[in-house]
Amino acid sequence: YDSTGGQKSAAYNVDFCAVALACDYRGATRCHSIDNLQEALAQRSEGPHLIYVPVNCGALENLGRPTMPPPEVARRLKENLV
């Protein structure tokens, strides 16, 4: 997000979990910590489920850029989805 400028949007006021539930998702979790995220990822039940992880603006000073081409990223994601 920050790598494209970190532009402000209306997303700050959107309840993404409520939107997901209104769209017939079976569950929606807002994670406030790494522990919350790990718990949400560990749940194994019928989906779909939304896991919402708000992030802060800003990046590490020496943060590297992706080196893998997008098609390779997509291939790896597809291979690892259950």
Tab-separated table of N, CA and C in Angstrom:
chain	number	residue	atom	x	y	z
A	1	TYR	N	0.831	-1.187	0.000
A	1	TYR	CA	0.000	0.000	0.000
A	1	TYR	C	0.871	1.245	0.000
A	2	ASP	N	1.791	1.307	0.910
A	2	ASP	CA	2.658	2.480	0.976
A	2	ASP	C	3.519	2.639	-0.270
A	3	SER	N	3.839	1.521	-0.912
A	3	SER	CA	4.723	1.602	-2.080
A	3	SER	C	4.054	2.315	-3.249
A	4	THR	N	2.729	2.473	-3.198
A	4	THR	CA	2.038	3.207	-4.261
A	4	THR	C	1.654	4.608	-3.822
A	5	GLY	N	2.181	5.055	-2.699
A	5	GLY	CA	1.942	6.428	-2.277
A	5	GLY	C	1.171	6.581	-0.992
A	6	GLY	N	0.516	5.535	-0.506
A	6	GLY	CA	-0.218	5.607	0.750
A	6	GLY	C	-1.350	6.621	0.722
A	7	GLN	N	-2.013	6.725	-0.415
A	7	GLN	CA	-3.091	7.702	-0.531
A	7	GLN	C	-4.210	7.425	0.475
A	8	LYS	N	-4.807	8.485	0.983
A	8	LYS	CA	-5.948	8.344	1.882
A	8	LYS	C	-7.138	7.827	1.088
A	9	SER	N	-7.993	7.071	1.775
A	9	SER	CA	-9.201	6.556	1.135
A	9	SER	C	-10.324	6.535	2.167
A	10	ALA	N	-11.506	6.171	1.723
A	10	ALA	CA	-12.659	6.073	2.611
A	10	ALA	C	-12.642	4.766	3.399
A	11	ALA	N	-11.664	3.905	3.146
A	11	ALA	CA	-11.613	2.591	3.783
A	11	ALA	C	-11.531	2.685	5.302
A	12	TYR	N	-11.026	3.776	5.838
A	12	TYR	CA	-10.897	3.934	7.283
A	12	TYR	C	-12.248	3.792	7.979
A	13	ASN	N	-13.310	4.216	7.310
A	13	ASN	CA	-14.647	4.199	7.904
A	13	ASN	C	-15.474	2.986	7.514
A	14	VAL	N	-14.898	2.039	6.791
A	14	VAL	CA	-15.638	0.870	6.322
A	14	VAL	C	-15.475	-0.283	7.311
A	15	ASP	N	-16.574	-0.894	7.683
A	15	ASP	CA	-16.538	-2.085	8.528
A	15	ASP	C	-16.477	-3.296	7.598
A	16	PHE	N	-15.269	-3.700	7.227
A	16	PHE	CA	-15.087	-4.770	6.254
A	16	PHE	C	-15.654	-6.098	6.747
A	17	CYS	N	-15.614	-6.330	8.044
A	17	CYS	CA	-16.193	-7.568	8.578
A	17	CYS	C	-17.710	-7.577	8.376
A	18	ALA	N	-18.360	-6.457	8.614
A	18	ALA	CA	-19.810	-6.369	8.398
A	18	ALA	C	-20.146	-6.547	6.921
A	19	VAL	N	-19.331	-5.977	6.046
A	19	VAL	CA	-19.545	-6.134	4.603
A	19	VAL	C	-19.431	-7.610	4.223
A	20	ALA	N	-18.403	-8.284	4.732
A	20	ALA	CA	-18.217	-9.702	4.412
A	20	ALA	C	-19.415	-10.528	4.878
A	21	LEU	N	-19.870	-10.285	6.099
A	21	LEU	CA	-21.014	-11.038	6.616
A	21	LEU	C	-22.281	-10.744	5.810
A	22	ALA	N	-22.449	-9.509	5.377
A	22	ALA	CA	-23.604	-9.150	4.553
A	22	ALA	C	-23.545	-9.811	3.181
A	23	CYS	N	-22.344	-10.201	2.765
A	23	CYS	CA	-22.149	-10.880	1.473
A	23	CYS	C	-22.133	-12.397	1.645
A	24	ASP	N	-22.673	-12.871	2.762
A	24	ASP	CA	-22.809	-14.295	3.066
A	24	ASP	C	-21.508	-15.024	3.366
A	25	TYR	N	-20.472	-14.287	3.783
A	25	TYR	CA	-19.303	-14.971	4.324
A	25	TYR	C	-19.751	-15.657	5.604
A	26	ARG	N	-19.187	-16.799	5.900
A	26	ARG	CA	-19.582	-17.529	7.105
A	26	ARG	C	-18.899	-16.987	8.352
A	27	GLY	N	-17.865	-16.219	8.177
A	27	GLY	CA	-17.174	-15.644	9.320
A	27	GLY	C	-16.328	-14.465	8.901
A	28	ALA	N	-16.032	-13.610	9.851
A	28	ALA	CA	-15.175	-12.452	9.609
A	28	ALA	C	-14.491	-12.108	10.923
A	29	THR	N	-13.190	-11.931	10.849
A	29	THR	CA	-12.399	-11.641	12.041
A	29	THR	C	-11.525	-10.437	11.796
A	30	ARG	N	-11.558	-9.490	12.721
A	30	ARG	CA	-10.639	-8.354	12.684
A	30	ARG	C	-9.510	-8.661	13.655
A	31	CYS	N	-8.303	-8.635	13.166
A	31	CYS	CA	-7.145	-8.975	13.986
A	31	CYS	C	-6.452	-7.711	14.462
A	32	HIS	N	-6.197	-7.673	15.771
A	32	HIS	CA	-5.538	-6.525	16.380
A	32	HIS	C	-4.096	-6.823	16.761
A	33	SER	N	-3.676	-8.078	16.591
A	33	SER	CA	-2.329	-8.465	16.994
A	33	SER	C	-1.893	-9.689	16.199
A	34	ILE	N	-0.626	-10.014	16.314
A	34	ILE	CA	-0.107	-11.223	15.682
A	34	ILE	C	-0.810	-12.450	16.271
A	35	ASP	N	-1.048	-12.439	17.578
A	35	ASP	CA	-1.747	-13.566	18.211
A	35	ASP	C	-3.137	-13.739	17.622
A	36	ASN	N	-3.870	-12.625	17.433
A	36	ASN	CA	-5.201	-12.701	16.817
A	36	ASN	C	-5.114	-13.300	15.420
A	37	LEU	N	-4.121	-12.881	14.654
A	37	LEU	CA	-3.962	-13.377	13.290
A	37	LEU	C	-3.662	-14.873	13.299
A	38	GLN	N	-2.773	-15.302	14.172
A	38	GLN	CA	-2.442	-16.729	14.255
A	38	GLN	C	-3.663	-17.554	14.642
A	39	GLU	N	-4.468	-17.037	15.567
A	39	GLU	CA	-5.695	-17.734	15.966
A	39	GLU	C	-6.667	-17.821	14.790
A	40	ALA	N	-6.828	-16.735	14.064
A	40	ALA	CA	-7.750	-16.720	12.930
A	40	ALA	C	-7.292	-17.691	11.844
A	41	LEU	N	-5.996	-17.732	11.590
A	41	LEU	CA	-5.469	-18.625	10.563
A	41	LEU	C	-5.564	-20.090	10.986
A	42	ALA	N	-5.563	-20.356	12.279
A	42	ALA	CA	-5.612	-21.727	12.782
A	42	ALA	C	-7.026	-22.308	12.746
A	43	GLN	N	-8.047	-21.471	12.643
A	43	GLN	CA	-9.424	-21.966	12.625
A	43	GLN	C	-9.671	-22.730	11.333
A	44	ARG	N	-10.227	-23.905	11.476
A	44	ARG	CA	-10.527	-24.739	10.315
A	44	ARG	C	-12.021	-25.032	10.295
A	45	SER	N	-12.759	-24.213	9.569
A	45	SER	CA	-14.193	-24.440	9.438
A	45	SER	C	-14.604	-24.053	8.033
A	46	GLU	N	-15.831	-24.384	7.708
A	46	GLU	CA	-16.336	-24.082	6.374
A	46	GLU	C	-16.271	-22.581	6.104
A	47	GLY	N	-15.911	-22.200	4.924
A	47	GLY	CA	-15.756	-20.790	4.574
A	47	GLY	C	-16.837	-20.342	3.623
A	48	PRO	N	-16.689	-19.204	3.061
A	48	PRO	CA	-15.510	-18.348	3.136
A	48	PRO	C	-15.459	-17.509	4.416
A	49	HIS	N	-14.252	-17.097	4.755
A	49	HIS	CA	-14.008	-16.253	5.918
A	49	HIS	C	-13.139	-15.073	5.512
A	50	LEU	N	-13.423	-13.944	6.090
A	50	LEU	CA	-12.575	-12.767	5.899
A	50	LEU	C	-11.703	-12.608	7.134
A	51	ILE	N	-10.423	-12.415	6.915
A	51	ILE	CA	-9.512	-12.062	8.005
A	51	ILE	C	-9.016	-10.661	7.681
A	52	TYR	N	-9.450	-9.711	8.481
A	52	TYR	CA	-9.128	-8.300	8.253
A	52	TYR	C	-7.991	-7.899	9.182
A	53	VAL	N	-6.912	-7.436	8.584
A	53	VAL	CA	-5.725	-7.048	9.351
A	53	VAL	C	-5.381	-5.601	8.993
A	54	PRO	N	-5.846	-4.632	9.788
A	54	PRO	CA	-5.485	-3.246	9.505
A	54	PRO	C	-3.980	-3.041	9.748
A	55	VAL	N	-3.385	-2.210	8.941
A	55	VAL	CA	-1.947	-1.946	9.067
A	55	VAL	C	-1.699	-0.448	9.184
A	56	ASN	N	-0.581	-0.110	9.765
A	56	ASN	CA	-0.183	1.290	9.879
A	56	ASN	C	0.529	1.744	8.615
A	57	CYS	N	0.486	3.028	8.357
A	57	CYS	CA	1.234	3.591	7.241
A	57	CYS	C	2.718	3.616	7.606
A	58	GLY	N	3.524	3.598	6.593
A	58	GLY	CA	4.959	3.672	6.814
A	58	GLY	C	5.632	2.363	6.452
A	59	ALA	N	6.906	2.451	6.205
A	59	ALA	CA	7.681	1.274	5.832
A	59	ALA	C	9.091	1.414	6.383
A	60	LEU	N	9.774	0.297	6.477
A	60	LEU	CA	11.170	0.318	6.893
A	60	LEU	C	11.993	1.102	5.877
A	61	GLU	N	12.989	1.801	6.350
A	61	GLU	CA	13.794	2.651	5.478
A	61	GLU	C	14.446	1.859	4.349
A	62	ASN	N	14.955	0.686	4.642
A	62	ASN	CA	15.660	-0.114	3.643
A	62	ASN	C	14.820	-1.283	3.133
A	63	LEU	N	13.530	-1.130	3.109
A	63	LEU	CA	12.654	-2.200	2.668
A	63	LEU	C	12.909	-2.505	1.196
A	64	GLY	N	13.200	-3.740	0.912
A	64	GLY	CA	13.466	-4.143	-0.469
A	64	GLY	C	12.199	-4.207	-1.296
A	65	ARG	N	12.380	-4.260	-2.572
A	65	ARG	CA	11.263	-4.363	-3.508
A	65	ARG	C	11.112	-5.827	-3.919
A	66	PRO	N	9.930	-6.230	-4.337
A	66	PRO	CA	9.740	-7.618	-4.766
A	66	PRO	C	10.679	-7.967	-5.923
A	67	THR	N	11.192	-9.170	-5.877
A	67	THR	CA	12.088	-9.626	-6.948
A	67	THR	C	11.434	-10.698	-7.803
A	68	MET	N	10.317	-11.240	-7.343
A	68	MET	CA	9.625	-12.295	-8.067
A	68	MET	C	8.568	-11.680	-8.995
A	69	PRO	N	8.528	-12.100	-10.249
A	69	PRO	CA	7.514	-11.563	-11.161
A	69	PRO	C	6.098	-11.963	-10.730
A	70	PRO	N	5.101	-11.094	-10.967
A	70	PRO	CA	3.723	-11.384	-10.537
A	70	PRO	C	3.195	-12.753	-10.964
A	71	PRO	N	3.458	-13.228	-12.192
A	71	PRO	CA	2.940	-14.561	-12.530
A	71	PRO	C	3.499	-15.666	-11.617
A	72	GLU	N	4.738	-15.520	-11.187
A	72	GLU	CA	5.334	-16.492	-10.275
A	72	GLU	C	4.675	-16.406	-8.908
A	73	VAL	N	4.388	-15.196	-8.455
A	73	VAL	CA	3.679	-15.017	-7.175
A	73	VAL	C	2.320	-15.708	-7.255
A	74	ALA	N	1.595	-15.502	-8.350
A	74	ALA	CA	0.273	-16.117	-8.527
A	74	ALA	C	0.377	-17.637	-8.542
A	75	ARG	N	1.360	-18.168	-9.232
A	75	ARG	CA	1.537	-19.619	-9.292
A	75	ARG	C	1.787	-20.195	-7.897
A	76	ARG	N	2.660	-19.559	-7.150
A	76	ARG	CA	2.978	-20.050	-5.800
A	76	ARG	C	1.767	-19.952	-4.877
A	77	LEU	N	0.995	-18.874	-5.014
A	77	LEU	CA	-0.206	-18.741	-4.192
A	77	LEU	C	-1.185	-19.867	-4.502
A	78	LYS	N	-1.420	-20.122	-5.784
A	78	LYS	CA	-2.354	-21.194	-6.175
A	78	LYS	C	-1.910	-22.544	-5.653
A	79	GLU	N	-0.613	-22.810	-5.677
A	79	GLU	CA	-0.090	-24.081	-5.184
A	79	GLU	C	-0.294	-24.253	-3.682
A	80	ASN	N	-0.346	-23.151	-2.958
A	80	ASN	CA	-0.423	-23.239	-1.505
A	80	ASN	C	-1.806	-23.006	-0.929
A	81	LEU	N	-2.785	-22.737	-1.776
A	81	LEU	CA	-4.156	-22.599	-1.293
A	81	LEU	C	-4.755	-23.981	-1.078
A	82	VAL	N	-5.512	-24.109	-0.022
A	82	VAL	CA	-6.125	-25.405	0.283
A	82	VAL	C	-7.469	-25.493	-0.393
